[in-house]
PDB file of C-alpha atoms in Angstrom:
ATOM      1  CA  PHE A 113       0.020  -0.115   0.110  1.00  0.00           C
ATOM      2  CA  ARG A 114       1.165   3.607  -0.650  1.00  0.00           C
ATOM      3  CA  LYS A 115       0.318   6.796   0.968  1.00  0.00           C
ATOM      4  CA  ARG A 116      -0.174   8.633  -2.211  1.00  0.00           C
ATOM      5  CA  TYR A 117      -2.982   6.285  -3.201  1.00  0.00           C
ATOM      6  CA  GLY A 118      -4.969   6.761  -0.025  1.00  0.00           C
ATOM      7  CA  LEU A 119      -7.852   8.571  -1.582  1.00  0.00           C
ATOM      8  CA  TYR A 120      -8.387   5.604  -3.886  1.00  0.00           C
ATOM      9  CA  TYR A 121      -7.945   2.577  -1.746  1.00  0.00           C
ATOM     10  CA  ALA A 122     -10.693   4.919   0.751  1.00  0.00           C
ATOM     11  CA  LEU A 123     -13.275   5.095  -2.089  1.00  0.00           C
ATOM     12  CA  THR A 124     -12.356   1.457  -3.034  1.00  0.00           C
ATOM     13  CA  PHE A 125     -13.390  -0.068   0.228  1.00  0.00           C
ATOM     14  CA  MET A 126     -16.173   2.488   0.464  1.00  0.00           C
ATOM     15  CA  SER A 127     -17.497   1.467  -3.083  1.00  0.00           C
ATOM     16  CA  GLY A 128     -17.314  -2.513  -2.279  1.00  0.00           C
ATOM     17  CA  ALA A 129     -19.185  -1.609   1.230  1.00  0.00           C
ATOM     18  CA  ARG A 130     -21.826   0.172  -0.757  1.00  0.00           C
ATOM     19  CA  ARG A 131     -22.381  -2.559  -3.224  1.00  0.00           C
ATOM     20  CA  GLN A 132     -22.698  -5.113  -0.333  1.00  0.00           C
ATOM     21  CA  LEU A 133     -25.223  -2.938   1.102  1.00  0.00           C
ATOM     22  CA  PHE A 134     -26.946  -2.646  -2.328  1.00  0.00           C
ATOM     23  CA  MET A 135     -27.197  -6.078  -2.779  1.00  0.00           C
ATOM     24  CA  ALA A 136     -27.875  -6.796   0.717  1.00  0.00           C
ATOM     25  CA  PHE A 137     -29.763  -3.930   2.337  1.00  0.00           C
ATOM     26  CA  GLY A 138     -31.845  -2.719  -0.419  1.00  0.00           C
ATOM     27  CA  GLY A 139     -33.496  -5.882  -1.108  1.00  0.00           C
ATOM     28  CA  PHE A 140     -33.941  -6.580   2.467  1.00  0.00           C
ATOM     29  CA  LEU A 141     -35.807  -2.994   2.954  1.00  0.00           C
ATOM     30  CA  LEU A 142     -37.806  -3.765   0.105  1.00  0.00           C
ATOM     31  CA  VAL A 143     -38.733  -7.496   1.280  1.00  0.00           C
ATOM     32  CA  LYS A 144     -38.965  -6.641   5.234  1.00  0.00           C
ATOM     33  CA  LYS A 145     -40.822  -3.241   4.814  1.00  0.00           C
ATOM     34  CA  PHE A 146     -42.600  -3.170   1.983  1.00  0.00           C
ATOM     35  CA  GLY A 147     -43.556  -6.980   1.192  1.00  0.00           C
ATOM     36  CA  TYR A 148     -41.569  -7.459  -1.879  1.00  0.00           C
ATOM     37  CA  SER A 149     -41.445 -11.224  -3.145  1.00  0.00           C
ATOM     38  CA  VAL A 150     -38.617 -12.943  -4.587  1.00  0.00           C
ATOM     39  CA  ALA A 151     -39.967 -12.107  -8.118  1.00  0.00           C
ATOM     40  CA  ASP A 152     -40.587  -8.937  -7.065  1.00  0.00           C
ATOM     41  CA  ILE A 153     -37.061  -8.423  -6.367  1.00  0.00           C
ATOM     42  CA  ALA A 154     -35.915 -10.355  -9.657  1.00  0.00           C
ATOM     43  CA  VAL A 155     -38.029  -7.793 -11.560  1.00  0.00           C
ATOM     44  CA  LEU A 156     -36.296  -5.116 -10.281  1.00  0.00           C
ATOM     45  CA  MET A 157     -32.710  -6.495 -10.609  1.00  0.00           C
ATOM     46  CA  LEU A 158     -33.967  -6.961 -14.367  1.00  0.00           C
ATOM     47  CA  VAL A 159     -34.959  -3.561 -14.678  1.00  0.00           C
ATOM     48  CA  THR A 160     -31.760  -2.497 -13.364  1.00  0.00           C
ATOM     49  CA  SER A 161     -29.786  -4.521 -15.489  1.00  0.00           C
ATOM     50  CA  SER A 162     -31.722  -3.352 -18.649  1.00  0.00           C
ATOM     51  CA  SER A 163     -31.146   0.268 -17.544  1.00  0.00           C
ATOM     52  CA  ASN A 164     -27.323  -0.299 -17.158  1.00  0.00           C
ATOM     53  CA  THR A 165     -27.516  -1.341 -20.834  1.00  0.00           C
ATOM     54  CA  PHE A 166     -28.948   1.809 -22.128  1.00  0.00           C
ATOM     55  CA  PHE A 167     -27.287   4.227 -19.489  1.00  0.00           C
ATOM     56  CA  ALA A 168     -23.805   2.659 -19.013  1.00  0.00           C
ATOM     57  CA  PRO A 169     -22.628   3.812 -22.622  1.00  0.00           C
ATOM     58  CA  ARG A 170     -23.858   7.492 -21.349  1.00  0.00           C
ATOM     59  CA  LEU A 171     -22.483   7.500 -18.239  1.00  0.00           C
ATOM     60  CA  GLY A 172     -19.242   6.144 -19.914  1.00  0.00           C
ATOM     61  CA  ARG A 173     -19.438   9.726 -21.950  1.00  0.00           C
ATOM     62  CA  LEU A 174     -19.979  11.611 -19.048  1.00  0.00           C
ATOM     63  CA  VAL A 175     -16.808  10.564 -17.237  1.00  0.00           C
ATOM     64  CA  GLN A 176     -14.854  11.198 -20.517  1.00  0.00           C
ATOM     65  CA  LYS A 177     -16.500  14.806 -20.610  1.00  0.00           C
ATOM     66  CA  TRP A 178     -16.383  15.964 -16.791  1.00  0.00           C
ATOM     67  CA  GLY A 179     -13.602  13.852 -16.052  1.00  0.00           C
ATOM     68  CA  GLU A 180     -13.477  11.490 -12.956  1.00  0.00           C
ATOM     69  CA  ARG A 181     -13.370  13.774 -10.022  1.00  0.00           C
ATOM     70  CA  ASN A 182     -16.524  15.323 -11.062  1.00  0.00           C
ATOM     71  CA  THR A 183     -18.164  12.137 -12.002  1.00  0.00           C
ATOM     72  CA  ILE A 184     -17.119  10.511  -8.556  1.00  0.00           C
ATOM     73  CA  MET A 185     -18.308  13.655  -6.827  1.00  0.00           C
ATOM     74  CA  LEU A 186     -21.792  13.032  -8.626  1.00  0.00           C
ATOM     75  CA  GLU A 187     -22.162   9.597  -7.938  1.00  0.00           C
ATOM     76  CA  ASN A 188     -21.602  10.327  -4.239  1.00  0.00           C
ATOM     77  CA  ALA A 189     -24.274  13.140  -4.180  1.00  0.00           C
ATOM     78  CA  VAL A 190     -26.677  10.923  -5.578  1.00  0.00           C
ATOM     79  CA  LEU A 191     -26.037   8.098  -3.371  1.00  0.00           C
ATOM     80  CA  ILE A 192     -26.132  10.394  -0.532  1.00  0.00           C
ATOM     81  CA  CYS A 193     -29.909  11.342  -1.921  1.00  0.00           C
ATOM     82  CA  VAL A 194     -30.649   7.829  -2.707  1.00  0.00           C
ATOM     83  CA  PHE A 195     -29.632   6.252   0.943  1.00  0.00           C
ATOM     84  CA  ILE A 196     -31.847   9.286   2.626  1.00  0.00           C
ATOM     85  CA  GLY A 197     -34.688   8.380   0.401  1.00  0.00           C
ATOM     86  CA  TYR A 198     -34.386   4.768   1.405  1.00  0.00           C
ATOM     87  CA  ALA A 199     -34.339   5.930   5.122  1.00  0.00           C
ATOM     88  CA  MET A 200     -37.445   8.436   4.492  1.00  0.00           C
ATOM     89  CA  THR A 201     -39.774   6.843   2.303  1.00  0.00           C
ATOM     90  CA  ASP A 202     -42.711   4.930   2.882  1.00  0.00           C
ATOM     91  CA  ASN A 203     -43.882   4.477  -0.494  1.00  0.00           C
ATOM     92  CA  ALA A 204     -42.992   0.918  -1.936  1.00  0.00           C
ATOM     93  CA  HIS A 205     -42.595   2.399  -5.687  1.00  0.00           C
ATOM     94  CA  VAL A 206     -40.503   5.220  -4.350  1.00  0.00           C
ATOM     95  CA  ALA A 207     -38.112   2.695  -2.777  1.00  0.00           C
ATOM     96  CA  ALA A 208     -37.704   0.739  -5.928  1.00  0.00           C
ATOM     97  CA  GLY A 209     -37.135   3.715  -7.755  1.00  0.00           C
ATOM     98  CA  LEU A 210     -34.415   4.347  -5.351  1.00  0.00           C
ATOM     99  CA  PHE A 211     -33.326   0.382  -5.891  1.00  0.00           C
ATOM    100  CA  ILE A 212     -33.099   0.800  -9.840  1.00  0.00           C
ATOM    101  CA  ILE A 213     -31.191   4.374  -9.302  1.00  0.00           C
ATOM    102  CA  ASP A 214     -28.489   2.826  -6.941  1.00  0.00           C
ATOM    103  CA  GLY A 215     -27.704   0.337  -9.291  1.00  0.00           C
ATOM    104  CA  ILE A 216     -27.599   2.352 -12.334  1.00  0.00           C
ATOM    105  CA  PHE A 217     -25.239   4.670 -10.865  1.00  0.00           C
ATOM    106  CA  PHE A 218     -23.294   1.688  -9.564  1.00  0.00           C
ATOM    107  CA  THR A 219     -21.903   2.266 -13.003  1.00  0.00           C
ATOM    108  CA  LEU A 220     -19.834   5.176 -12.214  1.00  0.00           C
ATOM    109  CA  ILE A 221     -17.480   3.092 -10.333  1.00  0.00           C
ATOM    110  CA  LEU A 222     -15.664   2.951 -13.850  1.00  0.00           C
ATOM    111  CA  ALA A 223     -14.540   6.269 -12.846  1.00  0.00           C
ATOM    112  CA  GLN A 224     -12.595   5.053  -9.871  1.00  0.00           C
ATOM    113  CA  LYS A 225     -10.974   2.821 -12.110  1.00  0.00           C
ATOM    114  CA  THR A 226      -9.679   4.891 -14.725  1.00  0.00           C
ATOM    115  CA  TYR A 227      -8.687   8.030 -12.131  1.00  0.00           C
ATOM    116  CA  PHE A 228      -6.412   5.069 -10.451  1.00  0.00           C
ATOM    117  CA  GLN A 229      -5.057   3.780 -13.873  1.00  0.00           C
ATOM    118  CA  LYS A 230      -4.171   7.942 -14.550  1.00  0.00           C
ATOM    119  CA  ILE A 231      -2.467   8.177 -11.363  1.00  0.00           C
ATOM    120  CA  GLY A 232      -1.383   4.699 -10.456  1.00  0.00           C
ATOM    121  CA  ASP A 233       1.566   2.370 -11.240  1.00  0.00           C
ATOM    122  CA  PRO A 234      -0.045  -1.187 -12.479  1.00  0.00           C
ATOM    123  CA  ALA A 235       2.011  -2.810 -10.344  1.00  0.00           C
ATOM    124  CA  ASP A 236       0.155  -0.986  -7.387  1.00  0.00           C
ATOM    125  CA  MET A 237      -3.359  -2.356  -8.749  1.00  0.00           C
ATOM    126  CA  ALA A 238      -2.837  -5.634  -6.953  1.00  0.00           C
ATOM    127  CA  ALA A 239      -3.480  -3.761  -3.812  1.00  0.00           C
ATOM    128  CA  ALA A 240      -6.356  -2.141  -4.739  1.00  0.00           C
ATOM    129  CA  ARG A 241      -8.027  -5.595  -5.868  1.00  0.00           C
ATOM    130  CA  LEU A 242      -6.882  -7.032  -2.584  1.00  0.00           C
ATOM    131  CA  LEU A 243      -8.664  -4.255  -0.567  1.00  0.00           C
ATOM    132  CA  ARG A 244     -11.913  -5.017  -2.530  1.00  0.00           C
ATOM    133  CA  HIS A 245     -11.626  -8.732  -1.682  1.00  0.00           C
ATOM    134  CA  ALA A 246     -10.801  -7.790   1.852  1.00  0.00           C
ATOM    135  CA  GLN A 247     -13.886  -5.826   2.612  1.00  0.00           C
ATOM    136  CA  VAL A 248     -16.295  -8.437   1.253  1.00  0.00           C
ATOM    137  CA  GLY A 249     -14.894 -10.298   4.399  1.00  0.00           C
ATOM    138  CA  ALA A 250     -14.738  -7.288   6.903  1.00  0.00           C
ATOM    139  CA  ILE A 251     -17.762  -5.439   6.567  1.00  0.00           C
ATOM    140  CA  PRO A 252     -20.260  -8.606   7.093  1.00  0.00           C
ATOM    141  CA  ARG A 253     -18.240  -9.292  10.197  1.00  0.00           C
ATOM    142  CA  THR A 254     -18.123  -5.934  11.375  1.00  0.00           C
ATOM    143  CA  TRP A 255     -21.977  -5.951  11.726  1.00  0.00           C
ATOM    144  CA  ARG A 256     -22.526  -9.612  12.725  1.00  0.00           C
ATOM    145  CA  ARG A 257     -23.806 -10.192  15.850  1.00  0.00           C
ATOM    146  CA  PRO A 258     -22.023 -12.813  18.305  1.00  0.00           C
ATOM    147  CA  HIS A 259     -23.673 -16.062  17.940  1.00  0.00           C
ATOM    148  CA  ARG A 260     -23.960 -18.735  20.772  1.00  0.00           C
ATOM    149  CA  SER A 261     -24.432 -22.113  20.078  1.00  0.00           C
ATOM    150  CA  PRO A 262     -27.343 -23.757  22.364  1.00  0.00           C
ATOM    151  CA  SER A 263     -25.061 -26.627  23.594  1.00  0.00           C
ATOM    152  CA  ARG A 264     -22.276 -24.202  24.766  1.00  0.00           C
ATOM    153  CA  SER A 265     -24.826 -22.075  26.727  1.00  0.00           C
ATOM    154  CA  THR A 266     -26.443 -24.980  28.279  1.00  0.00           C
ATOM    155  CA  THR A 267     -22.868 -26.454  29.414  1.00  0.00           C
ATOM    156  CA  SER A 268     -21.927 -23.421  30.698  1.00  0.00           C
ATOM    157  CA  ARG A 269     -25.032 -23.038  32.562  1.00  0.00           C
ATOM    158  CA  ARG A 270     -24.766 -26.596  34.090  1.00  0.00           C
ATOM    159  CA  SER A 271     -21.175 -25.935  35.236  1.00  0.00           C
ATOM    160  CA  ARG A 272     -22.085 -22.933  37.180  1.00  0.00           C
ATOM    161  CA  SER A 273     -24.841 -24.905  38.975  1.00  0.00           C
ATOM    162  CA  PRO A 274     -24.356 -26.545  42.522  1.00  0.00           C
TER     163      PRO A 274
END
């Protein structure tokens, strides 16, 4: 890891965490709060993928026209709005729209990749990949509740009994 890539490493870690939240939290919110079925979630993912077919080339041209820094700022501003929307909405259709918008704007991760290609040494890209893979395991473990098996708790209670 190199100090000069600190911003890139932070963005990479946060985008990986966001991806996990998008796939887990967004879907969970739609199921738990709004009663979406598995079929509904599958349709939303299909709509998101289909929308990306249309929007991805346009977002790529936006990165080319505005530059990586500006599109990364745009992406994060939109995401702040999306996550505030998730927190505030009581409408299932609005939440579904936010899910789709989040999925579309995930395409802008390419701005981070091209940013790093411009500033980085190709040999340093392995550290960024390692960081993306490390967060896949770190984020779920950070929020996981400790789990006690019934056999351990029963055994420990028995050992305390007179």
